[in-house]
XYZ file of C-alpha atoms in Angstrom:
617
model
C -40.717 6.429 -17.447
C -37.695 7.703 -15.612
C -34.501 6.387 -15.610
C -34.537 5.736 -12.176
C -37.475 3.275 -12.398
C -35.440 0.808 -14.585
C -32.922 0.617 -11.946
C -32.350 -3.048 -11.792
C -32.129 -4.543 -7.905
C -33.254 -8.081 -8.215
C -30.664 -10.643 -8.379
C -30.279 -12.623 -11.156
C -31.855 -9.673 -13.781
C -29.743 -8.878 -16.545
C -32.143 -7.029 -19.385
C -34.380 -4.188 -18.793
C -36.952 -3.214 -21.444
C -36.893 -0.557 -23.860
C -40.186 0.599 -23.326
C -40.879 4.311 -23.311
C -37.110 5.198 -23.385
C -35.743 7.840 -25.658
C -33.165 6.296 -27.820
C -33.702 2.744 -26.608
C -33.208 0.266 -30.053
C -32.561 -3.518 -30.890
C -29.902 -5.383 -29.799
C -26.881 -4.976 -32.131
C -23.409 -4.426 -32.890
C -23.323 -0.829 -31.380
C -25.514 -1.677 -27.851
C -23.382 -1.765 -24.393
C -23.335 -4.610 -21.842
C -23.913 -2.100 -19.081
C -24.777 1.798 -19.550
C -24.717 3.582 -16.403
C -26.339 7.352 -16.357
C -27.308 10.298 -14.598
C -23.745 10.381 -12.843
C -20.957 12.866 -11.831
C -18.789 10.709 -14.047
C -15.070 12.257 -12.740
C -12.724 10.695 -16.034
C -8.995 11.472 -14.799
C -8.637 12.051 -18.567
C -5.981 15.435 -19.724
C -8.675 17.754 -18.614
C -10.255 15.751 -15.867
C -13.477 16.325 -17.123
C -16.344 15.312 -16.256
C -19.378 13.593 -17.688
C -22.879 12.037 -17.153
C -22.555 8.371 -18.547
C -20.391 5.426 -19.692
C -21.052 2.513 -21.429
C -19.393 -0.881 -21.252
C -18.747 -3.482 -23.844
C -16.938 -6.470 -23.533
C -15.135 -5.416 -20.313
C -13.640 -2.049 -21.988
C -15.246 1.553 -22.356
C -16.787 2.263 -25.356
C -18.537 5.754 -24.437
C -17.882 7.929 -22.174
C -20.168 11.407 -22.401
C -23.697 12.540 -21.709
C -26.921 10.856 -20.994
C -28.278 11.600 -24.134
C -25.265 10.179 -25.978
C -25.300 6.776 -23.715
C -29.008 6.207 -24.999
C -27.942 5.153 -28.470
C -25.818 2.345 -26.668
C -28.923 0.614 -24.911
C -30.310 -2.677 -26.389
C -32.625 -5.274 -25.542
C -29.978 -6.909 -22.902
C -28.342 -4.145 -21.707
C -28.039 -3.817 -18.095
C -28.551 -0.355 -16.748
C -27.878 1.410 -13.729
C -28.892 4.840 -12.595
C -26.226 6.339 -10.550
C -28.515 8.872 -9.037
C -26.265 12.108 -8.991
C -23.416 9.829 -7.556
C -19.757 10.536 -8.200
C -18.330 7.400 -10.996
C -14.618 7.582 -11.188
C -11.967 5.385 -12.279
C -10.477 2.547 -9.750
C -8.296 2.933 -7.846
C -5.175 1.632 -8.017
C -2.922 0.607 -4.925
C 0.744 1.183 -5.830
C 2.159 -0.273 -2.652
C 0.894 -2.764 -0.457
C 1.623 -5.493 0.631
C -1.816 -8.071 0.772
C -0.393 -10.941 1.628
C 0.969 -9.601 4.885
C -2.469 -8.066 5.264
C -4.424 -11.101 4.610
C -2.464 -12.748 7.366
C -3.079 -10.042 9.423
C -6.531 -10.516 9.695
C -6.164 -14.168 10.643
C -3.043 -13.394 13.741
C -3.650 -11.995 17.412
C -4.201 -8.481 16.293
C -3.565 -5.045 18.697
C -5.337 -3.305 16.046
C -2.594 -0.422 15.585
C -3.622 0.877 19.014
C -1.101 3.197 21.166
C -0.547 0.825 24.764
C 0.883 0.853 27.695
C 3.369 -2.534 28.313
C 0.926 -2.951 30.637
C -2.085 -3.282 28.048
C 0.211 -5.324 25.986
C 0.390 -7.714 28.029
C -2.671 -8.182 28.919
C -4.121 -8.080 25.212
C -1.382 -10.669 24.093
C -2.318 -12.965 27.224
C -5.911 -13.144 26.354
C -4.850 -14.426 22.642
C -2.599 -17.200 24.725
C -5.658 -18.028 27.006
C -8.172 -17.917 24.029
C -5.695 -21.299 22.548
C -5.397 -23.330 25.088
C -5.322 -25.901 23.248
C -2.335 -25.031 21.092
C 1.127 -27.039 22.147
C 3.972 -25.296 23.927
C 6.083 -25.317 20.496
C 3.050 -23.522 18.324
C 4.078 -20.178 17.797
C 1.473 -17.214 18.759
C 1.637 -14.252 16.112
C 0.842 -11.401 17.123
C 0.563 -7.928 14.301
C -0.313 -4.632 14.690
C 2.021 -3.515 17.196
C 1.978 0.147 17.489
C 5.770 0.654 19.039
C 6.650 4.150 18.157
C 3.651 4.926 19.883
C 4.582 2.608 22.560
C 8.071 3.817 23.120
C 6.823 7.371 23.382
C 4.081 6.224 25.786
C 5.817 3.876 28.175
C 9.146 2.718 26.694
C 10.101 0.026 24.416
C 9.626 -3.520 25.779
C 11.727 -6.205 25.786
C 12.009 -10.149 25.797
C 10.994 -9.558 28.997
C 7.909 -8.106 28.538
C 6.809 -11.199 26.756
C 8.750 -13.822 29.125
C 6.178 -12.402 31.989
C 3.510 -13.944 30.223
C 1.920 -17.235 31.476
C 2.756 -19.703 28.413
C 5.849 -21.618 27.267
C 4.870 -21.124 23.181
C 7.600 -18.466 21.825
C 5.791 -15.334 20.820
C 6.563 -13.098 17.644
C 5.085 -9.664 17.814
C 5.345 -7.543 14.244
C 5.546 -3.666 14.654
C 3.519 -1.615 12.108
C 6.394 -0.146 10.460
C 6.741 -4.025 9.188
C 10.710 -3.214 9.922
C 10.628 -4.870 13.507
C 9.967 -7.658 15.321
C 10.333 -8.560 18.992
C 10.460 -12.310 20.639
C 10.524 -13.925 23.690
C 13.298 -15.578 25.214
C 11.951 -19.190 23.965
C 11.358 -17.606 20.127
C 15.131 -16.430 20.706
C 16.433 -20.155 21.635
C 13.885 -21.702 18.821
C 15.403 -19.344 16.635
C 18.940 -20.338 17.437
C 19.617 -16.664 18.480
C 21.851 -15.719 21.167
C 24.622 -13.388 21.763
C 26.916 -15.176 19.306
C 24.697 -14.723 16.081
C 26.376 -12.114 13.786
C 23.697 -9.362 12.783
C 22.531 -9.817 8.957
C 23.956 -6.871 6.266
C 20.767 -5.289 5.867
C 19.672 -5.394 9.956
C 20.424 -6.017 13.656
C 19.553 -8.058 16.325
C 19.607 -5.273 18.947
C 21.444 -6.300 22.146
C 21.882 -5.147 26.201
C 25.398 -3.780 27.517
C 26.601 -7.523 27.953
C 25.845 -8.300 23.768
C 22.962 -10.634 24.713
C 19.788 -10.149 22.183
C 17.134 -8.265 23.496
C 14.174 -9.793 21.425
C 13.636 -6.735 19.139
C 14.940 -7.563 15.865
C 15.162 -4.784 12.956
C 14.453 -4.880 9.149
C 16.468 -8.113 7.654
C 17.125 -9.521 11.498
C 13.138 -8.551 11.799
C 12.541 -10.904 7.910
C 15.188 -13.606 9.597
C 13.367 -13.786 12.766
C 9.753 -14.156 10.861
C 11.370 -16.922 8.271
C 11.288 -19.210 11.511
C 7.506 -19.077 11.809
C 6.291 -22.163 9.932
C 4.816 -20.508 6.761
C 0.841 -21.050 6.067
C -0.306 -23.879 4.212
C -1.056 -23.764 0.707
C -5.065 -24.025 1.831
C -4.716 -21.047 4.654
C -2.664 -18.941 1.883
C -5.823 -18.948 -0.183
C -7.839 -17.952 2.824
C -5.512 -15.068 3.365
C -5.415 -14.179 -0.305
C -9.443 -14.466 -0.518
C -9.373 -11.775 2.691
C -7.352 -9.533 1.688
C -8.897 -9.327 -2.371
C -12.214 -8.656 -0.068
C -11.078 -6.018 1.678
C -9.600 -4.646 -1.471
C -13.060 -4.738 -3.331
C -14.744 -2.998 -0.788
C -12.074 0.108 -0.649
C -12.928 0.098 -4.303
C -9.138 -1.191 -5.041
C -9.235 -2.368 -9.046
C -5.479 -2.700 -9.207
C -3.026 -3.334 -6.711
C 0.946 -3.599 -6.235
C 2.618 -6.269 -3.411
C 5.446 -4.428 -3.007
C 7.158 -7.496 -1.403
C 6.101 -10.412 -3.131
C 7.513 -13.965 -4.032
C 6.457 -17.592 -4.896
C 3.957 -17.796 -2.152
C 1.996 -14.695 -2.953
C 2.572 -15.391 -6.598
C 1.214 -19.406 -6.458
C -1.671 -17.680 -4.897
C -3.013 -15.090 -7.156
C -2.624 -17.452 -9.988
C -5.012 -20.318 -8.475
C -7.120 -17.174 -7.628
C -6.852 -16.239 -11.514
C -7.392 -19.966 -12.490
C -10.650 -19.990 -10.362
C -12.114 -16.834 -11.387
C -11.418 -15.174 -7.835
C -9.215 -12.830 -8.433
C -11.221 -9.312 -8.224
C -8.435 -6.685 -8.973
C -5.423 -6.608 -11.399
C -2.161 -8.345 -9.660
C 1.513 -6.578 -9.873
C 4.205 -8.332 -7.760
C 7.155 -6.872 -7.018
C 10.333 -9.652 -6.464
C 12.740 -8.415 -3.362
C 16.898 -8.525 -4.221
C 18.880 -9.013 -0.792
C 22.195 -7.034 -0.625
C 24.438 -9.463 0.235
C 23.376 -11.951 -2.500
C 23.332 -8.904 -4.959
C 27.181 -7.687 -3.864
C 28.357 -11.801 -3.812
C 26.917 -12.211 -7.055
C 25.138 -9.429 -9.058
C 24.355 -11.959 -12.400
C 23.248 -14.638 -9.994
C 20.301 -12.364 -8.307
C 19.027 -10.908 -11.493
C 19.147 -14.769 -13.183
C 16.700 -15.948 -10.321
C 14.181 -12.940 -9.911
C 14.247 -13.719 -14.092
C 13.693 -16.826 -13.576
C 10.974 -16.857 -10.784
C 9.031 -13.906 -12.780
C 8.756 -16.674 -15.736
C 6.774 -18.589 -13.802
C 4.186 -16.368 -12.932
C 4.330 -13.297 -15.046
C 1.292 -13.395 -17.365
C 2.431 -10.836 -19.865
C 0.157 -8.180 -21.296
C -2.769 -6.932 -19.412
C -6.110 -8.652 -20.282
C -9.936 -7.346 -19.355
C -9.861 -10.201 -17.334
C -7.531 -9.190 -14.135
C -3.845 -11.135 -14.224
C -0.927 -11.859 -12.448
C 2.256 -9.948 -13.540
C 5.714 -10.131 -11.914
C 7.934 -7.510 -13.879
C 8.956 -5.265 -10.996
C 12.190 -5.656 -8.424
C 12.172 -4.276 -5.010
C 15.378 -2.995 -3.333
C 15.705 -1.890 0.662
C 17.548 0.996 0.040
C 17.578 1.884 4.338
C 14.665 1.069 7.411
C 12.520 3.388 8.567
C 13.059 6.909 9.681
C 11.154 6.288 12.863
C 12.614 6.635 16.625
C 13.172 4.972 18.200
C 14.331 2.715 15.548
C 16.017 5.506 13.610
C 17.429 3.093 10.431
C 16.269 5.296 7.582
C 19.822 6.882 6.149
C 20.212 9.988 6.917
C 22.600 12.643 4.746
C 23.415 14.370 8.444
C 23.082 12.143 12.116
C 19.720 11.812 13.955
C 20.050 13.834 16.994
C 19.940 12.053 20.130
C 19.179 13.458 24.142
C 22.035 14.624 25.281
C 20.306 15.650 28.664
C 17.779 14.342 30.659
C 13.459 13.879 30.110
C 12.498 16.381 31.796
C 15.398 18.839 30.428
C 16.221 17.406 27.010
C 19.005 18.693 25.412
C 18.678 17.220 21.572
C 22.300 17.369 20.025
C 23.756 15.636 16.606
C 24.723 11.901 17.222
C 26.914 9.806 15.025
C 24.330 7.594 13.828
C 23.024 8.233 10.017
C 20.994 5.090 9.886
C 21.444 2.203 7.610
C 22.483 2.272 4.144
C 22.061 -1.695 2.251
C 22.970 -1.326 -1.374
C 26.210 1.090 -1.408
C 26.178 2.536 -4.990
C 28.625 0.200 -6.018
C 26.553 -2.319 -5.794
C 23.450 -0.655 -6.294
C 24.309 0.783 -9.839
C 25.595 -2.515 -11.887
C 22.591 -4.487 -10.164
C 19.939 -1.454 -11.147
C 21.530 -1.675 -14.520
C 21.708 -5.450 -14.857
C 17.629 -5.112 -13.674
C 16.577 -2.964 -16.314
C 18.365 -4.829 -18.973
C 16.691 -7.893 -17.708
C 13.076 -6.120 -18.593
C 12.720 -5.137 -15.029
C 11.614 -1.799 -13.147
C 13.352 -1.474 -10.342
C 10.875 -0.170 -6.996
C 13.788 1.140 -4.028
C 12.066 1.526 -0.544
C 13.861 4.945 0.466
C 12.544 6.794 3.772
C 15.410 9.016 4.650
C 17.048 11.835 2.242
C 20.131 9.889 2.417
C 18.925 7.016 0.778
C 17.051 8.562 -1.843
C 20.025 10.368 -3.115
C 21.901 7.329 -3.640
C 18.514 6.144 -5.327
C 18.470 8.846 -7.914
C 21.976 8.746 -8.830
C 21.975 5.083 -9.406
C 18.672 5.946 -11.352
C 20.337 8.525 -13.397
C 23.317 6.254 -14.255
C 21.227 3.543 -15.726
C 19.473 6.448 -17.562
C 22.867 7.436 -18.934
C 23.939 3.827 -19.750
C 20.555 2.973 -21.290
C 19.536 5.993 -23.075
C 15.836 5.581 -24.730
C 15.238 2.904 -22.449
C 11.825 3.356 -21.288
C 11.874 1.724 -18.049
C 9.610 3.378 -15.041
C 11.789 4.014 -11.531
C 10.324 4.235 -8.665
C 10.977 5.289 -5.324
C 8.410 4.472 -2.410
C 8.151 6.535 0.791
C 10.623 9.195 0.491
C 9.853 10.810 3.901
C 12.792 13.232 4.034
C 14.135 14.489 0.910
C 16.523 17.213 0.841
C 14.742 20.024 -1.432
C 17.868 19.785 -3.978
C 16.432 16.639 -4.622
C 12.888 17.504 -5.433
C 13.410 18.285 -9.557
C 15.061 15.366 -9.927
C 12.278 13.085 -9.642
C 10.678 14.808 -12.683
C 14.071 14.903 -14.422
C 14.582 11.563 -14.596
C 10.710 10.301 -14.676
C 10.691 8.924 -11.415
C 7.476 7.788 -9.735
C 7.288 9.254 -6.154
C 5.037 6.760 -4.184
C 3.750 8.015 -1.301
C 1.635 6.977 1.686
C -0.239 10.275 2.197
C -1.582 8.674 5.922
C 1.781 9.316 7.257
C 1.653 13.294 7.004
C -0.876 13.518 9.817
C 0.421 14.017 13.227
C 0.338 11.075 15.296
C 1.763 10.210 18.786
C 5.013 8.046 16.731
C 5.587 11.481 14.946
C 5.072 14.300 16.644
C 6.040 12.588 19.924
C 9.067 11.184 18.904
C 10.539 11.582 15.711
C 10.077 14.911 15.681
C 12.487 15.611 18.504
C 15.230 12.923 16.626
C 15.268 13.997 12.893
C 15.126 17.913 14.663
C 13.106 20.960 13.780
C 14.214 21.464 10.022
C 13.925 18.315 9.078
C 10.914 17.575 10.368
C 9.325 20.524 8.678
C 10.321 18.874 5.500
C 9.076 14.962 6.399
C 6.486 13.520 3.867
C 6.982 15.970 0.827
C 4.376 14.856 -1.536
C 3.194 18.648 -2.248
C 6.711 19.688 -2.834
C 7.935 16.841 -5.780
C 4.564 17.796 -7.365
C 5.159 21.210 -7.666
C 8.733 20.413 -8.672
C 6.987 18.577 -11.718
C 7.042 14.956 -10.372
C 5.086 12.163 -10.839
C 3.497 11.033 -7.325
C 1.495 7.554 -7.017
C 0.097 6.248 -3.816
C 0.631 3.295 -2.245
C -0.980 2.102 1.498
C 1.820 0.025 2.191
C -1.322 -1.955 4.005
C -1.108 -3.563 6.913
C 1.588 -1.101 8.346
C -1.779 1.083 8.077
C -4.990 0.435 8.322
C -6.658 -0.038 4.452
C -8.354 3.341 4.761
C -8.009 4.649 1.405
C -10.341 7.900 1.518
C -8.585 8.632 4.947
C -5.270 9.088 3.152
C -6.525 10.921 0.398
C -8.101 13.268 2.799
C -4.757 13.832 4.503
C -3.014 14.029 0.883
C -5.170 17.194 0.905
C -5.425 18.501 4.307
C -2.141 17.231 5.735
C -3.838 16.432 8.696
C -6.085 13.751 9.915
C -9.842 13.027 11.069
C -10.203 12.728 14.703
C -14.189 11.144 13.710
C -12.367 8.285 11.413
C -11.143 5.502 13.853
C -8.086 4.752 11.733
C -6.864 8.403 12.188
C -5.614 9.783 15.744
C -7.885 11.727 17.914
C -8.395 16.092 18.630
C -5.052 15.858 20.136
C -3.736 15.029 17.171
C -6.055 16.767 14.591
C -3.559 19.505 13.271
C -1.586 20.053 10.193
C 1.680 18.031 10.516
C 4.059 20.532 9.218
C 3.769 23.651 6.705
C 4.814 21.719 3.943
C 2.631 21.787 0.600
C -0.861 19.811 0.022
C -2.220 18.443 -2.990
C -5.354 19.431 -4.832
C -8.445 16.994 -4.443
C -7.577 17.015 -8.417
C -4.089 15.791 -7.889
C -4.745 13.337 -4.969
C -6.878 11.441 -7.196
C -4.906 11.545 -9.864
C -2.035 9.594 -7.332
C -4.348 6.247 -6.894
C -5.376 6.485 -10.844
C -3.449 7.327 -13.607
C -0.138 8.492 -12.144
C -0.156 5.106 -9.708
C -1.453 3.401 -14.015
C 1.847 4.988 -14.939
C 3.974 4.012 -12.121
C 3.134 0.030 -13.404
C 3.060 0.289 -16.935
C -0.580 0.018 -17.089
C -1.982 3.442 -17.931
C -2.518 2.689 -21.923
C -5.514 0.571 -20.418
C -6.581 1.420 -17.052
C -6.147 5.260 -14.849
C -8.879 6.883 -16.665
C -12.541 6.904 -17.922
C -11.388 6.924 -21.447
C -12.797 4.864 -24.287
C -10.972 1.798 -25.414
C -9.747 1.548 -22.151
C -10.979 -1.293 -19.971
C -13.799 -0.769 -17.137
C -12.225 -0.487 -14.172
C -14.251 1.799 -12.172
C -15.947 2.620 -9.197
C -19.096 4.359 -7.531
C -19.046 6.825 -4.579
C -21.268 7.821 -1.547
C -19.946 10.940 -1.421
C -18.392 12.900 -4.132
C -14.935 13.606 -3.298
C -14.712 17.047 -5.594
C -17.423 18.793 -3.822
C -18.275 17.270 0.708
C -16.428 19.626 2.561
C -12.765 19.149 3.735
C -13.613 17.491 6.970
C -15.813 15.042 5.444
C -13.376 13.922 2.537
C -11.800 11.026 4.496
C -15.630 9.238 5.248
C -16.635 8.102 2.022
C -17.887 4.765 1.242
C -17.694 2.756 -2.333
C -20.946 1.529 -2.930
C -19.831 -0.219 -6.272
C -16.862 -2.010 -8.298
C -16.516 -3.026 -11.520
C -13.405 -4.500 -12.563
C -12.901 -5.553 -16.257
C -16.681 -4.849 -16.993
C -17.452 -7.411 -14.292
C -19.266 -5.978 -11.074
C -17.491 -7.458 -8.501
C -18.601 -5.503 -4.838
C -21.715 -3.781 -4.254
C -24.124 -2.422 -1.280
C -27.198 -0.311 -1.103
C -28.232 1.021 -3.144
C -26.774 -1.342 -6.167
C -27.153 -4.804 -4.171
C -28.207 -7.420 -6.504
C -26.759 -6.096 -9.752
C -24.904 -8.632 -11.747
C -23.026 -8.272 -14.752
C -23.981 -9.515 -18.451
C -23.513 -12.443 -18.525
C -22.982 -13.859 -15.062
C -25.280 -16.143 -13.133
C -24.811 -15.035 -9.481
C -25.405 -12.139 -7.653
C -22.695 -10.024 -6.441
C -22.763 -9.894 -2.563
């Protein structure tokens, strides 16, 4: 009898017998919950070897080798699945991402990411107005998914007054992709209490016309300000939200995942998820210091992100996925991205000095935004670590990632031995004197690999601001690795569509997929710049065992290894061998998360894991 024939699809089954099968014995101390075989088991171990089978025991690995090995692990009740020549590989692990935003996503008027015309906009945002009629002039209408780098290069960047042509009284709040801005109409300005009076925040701007009255477009902590006023969900439509995004999460084959902007309602969330048995993938969330709290009173900030962390933090990772809350998160600038240009620059954007049909692109004055100077940046970094916390700094431009290092490497100095695990997220521009130092001083590099493909907010318009040296240098993943860094990826979902095989592509490529609907079409379909790819190797190394290291969780998840727990996933496609084109169309056909099969489709719908009485879906 084949292997293949015991392939169990009925729901509910959860023993197979041992007839005829070589090495089959008795139930005992030494037989697996689940074996699965016949695979192109890919470990992510030191040699990324590869196998043919793993067994599972009690939610961890307790074999990991060839088929003939895995046969001495079969018992009377254990559940076995035939992978059929498909690609098993360890899950993967989001670094940053932020689910709570992208749960609510799903659930708000959505432009689905899409390049528009003000025109379009309009006309999109009306038919979410006209689809709730029966909402009451003072609900608000969120809208998400706002593409407006793409808009700006397209047709300009609206206004209020885009929105105030609308037929409704409601105020309207539409969130940009970057997640940095926002834009209102006139009645979400006066609900707000907005007007040309309201000083900008420290880490932000209400941006204003020649007279100082605010346009509507509010950046990065005007943009946070601006949301606050929403009425936040209930607790019952947070768990919806939470439930939506941990879906979508299962089916990209996401075991582990970072919110790299959390606080106490993501975090009451994913704990009554825990307490319920609904939380499908291992829960990092990262607590967000404001500047101007941090410089008024350093001792203060650390004392509550301490404080709120005890509430929630569940301390050492079990099989069964947690909740842990032992990570800070620090604005270091915005976003690099015209035409909102906030990302801190070592020299000035460069700004038209001529006209659109004859630009002239000369050195401005603005460098962008820097929030945490380093004299406040290096006693709070310090205070952080002391307090048992790593310390995650959103840095896009070369400026701020500097400043990130140094403050890095004067903890490192003041703490020496200290084993705490730095990160720095995006890093878009780095100035190449920059690159060892990420290795130096064991910095995680987390990078969104999507953003290296050309697309109409890049190569239409930031290219021309950041200018052409620069911009040969923008998203240098390739570059820190050969430098000897450590790079991790992280979505940053819902400024991007949860596509993870799409980015991974384009961590290899450098260029996107005009036949993958998330990516940007022919026009589009070139390398971004001449900067250095990663190996299919390394990429998935970034969403395993680096991204493991990056959270302090690689002694028990990152790789196919034994003792470590079973976190892993099945492929369609095998990632190491479809050609280039194809590596950004794959599909995860299974996920098993602490042992426990949690997402499967065809071919494995209807296996269950030891032990549990339902199917999964």
């Amino acid at each position: 009898m084949k292997l293949s024939r015991l392939f169990i699809a009925v729901a509910g089954a959860t023993a197979v017998s041992c007839v005829a099968l070589v090495g089959c014995q008795t139930e005992g101390s030494t037989s697996a919950d689940v074996v699965m075989r016949n695979g192109y088991v890919y470990t992510v171990d030191g040699k990324n070897s590869v196998q043919q089978a793993v067994a599972v025991k009690d939610g961890r690995i307790v074999y990991v080798g060839s088929d003939e090995g895995a046969a001495s692990y079969i018992g009377t009740q254990t559940q076995q699945i035939d992978l059929a020549g498909r690609m098993l590989m360890p899950g993967l692990i989001d670094a940053h991402m932020h689910p709570g935003d992208g749960g609510r996503a799903m659930t708000l008027c959505d432009l689905k990411y899409q390049t528009m015309t003000r025109k379009v906009f309009q006309e999109t945002i009306q038919a979410c107005l006209d689809a709730e009629k029966d909402k009451g002039p003072d609900v608000w209408l969120e809208v998400g998914s706002w593409d407006r780098m793409g808009m700006d290069g397209l047709d300009g960047d609206p206004d209020k007054s885009t929105l105030d042509a609308l037929k409704t009284q409601r105020p309207i709040q539409v969130r940009s992709t970057d997640f940095h801005t926002v834009l209102v109409n006139s009645r979400g300005l006066a609900v707000a209490g907005i007007d040309k009076h309201t000083a900008n925040p420290g880490d932000g701007k209400y941006v204003r016309d020649s007279t100082g009255n605010p346009t509507g477009i509010c950046e990065d902590g005007a943009a946070d300000a601006m949301a606050a006023v929403v009425p936040p969900a209930t607790e019952a439509e947070k768990l919806i939200q939470s439930r939506a995004a941990l879906d979508a999460m299962r089916q990209q084959g996401i075991t582990s995942f970072f919110d790299a902007l959390s606080g106490p309602e993501n975090a009451k969330a994913f704990t009554m998820l825990e307490q319920s048995g609904e939380l499908t993938a291992r829960a990092l969330l990262a607590i967000k210091l404001d500047p101007a709290a941090a410089a008024a009173d350093p001792d203060k900030t650390i004392a509550e992100a301490k404080s709120l962390a005890s509430l929630y933090d569940q301390g050492e990772a079990k099989v069964t996925p947690g909740v842990n809350m032992r990570h800070v998160k620090l604005f270091m600038d915005g976003i690099i991205n015209a035409p909102a240009d906030t990302g801190a620059m070592l020299t000035p954007y460069l700004h038209n000095a001529g006209t659109e049909k004859a630009p002239k692109w000369t050195p401005g004055k603005n460098r962008g935004e820097l929030y945490f100077p380093p004299q406040v940046l290096d006693p709070l970094l310090l205070k952080a670590v002391q307090a048992g916390f790593d310390p995650h700094l959103h840095a896009t431009g070369d400026r701020a990632v500097r400043d990130s290092l140094d403050a890095i490497e004067y903890v490192r100095k003041q703490l020496p031995g200290n084993a705490f695990r730095p990160t720095i997220t995006h890093a878009e521009s780095v100035d190449p004197a920059d690159y060892g130092r990420f290795k130096a001083l064991d910095v995680t590099a987390n990078m969104s690999f999507q953003w290296a493909q050309q697309a109409p907010s890049t190569v239409d318009g930031t290219s021309d601001h950041l200018g052409v040296e620069r911009f040969a240098r923008m998203e240098p993943s390739g570059s820190i690795a050969r430098a000897g860094g450590r790079v991790a990826y992280g979505s940053d979902w819902p400024v991007d569509p949860l596509d993870e095989f799409l980015a991974l592509k384009i961590g290899v490529t450098r260029s996107g997929d005009p036949q993958n609907p998330h990516s940007y079409g022919p026009d589009y379909a070139g390398r971004l710049n001449a900067e250095p790819a990663l190996s299919r190797a390394d990429v998935l190394r970034t969403i395993t065992l680096n991204a493991a290291e990056q959270l302090k969780l690689d002694a028990v998840v990152g790789s196919l290894e034994v003792g470590k727990f079973a976190d892993l996933i099945v492929l369609d496609k095998n990632f190491m061998q479809v050609p280039e084109d194809a590596l950004g169309r794959n599909k995860v056909l299974l996920t098993m998360v602490g042992g426990k099969i949690v997402w499967a489709k065809a071919p494995f719908v209807g296996q269950v894991a030891v032990n549990e009485q339902q199917p999964v879906r």
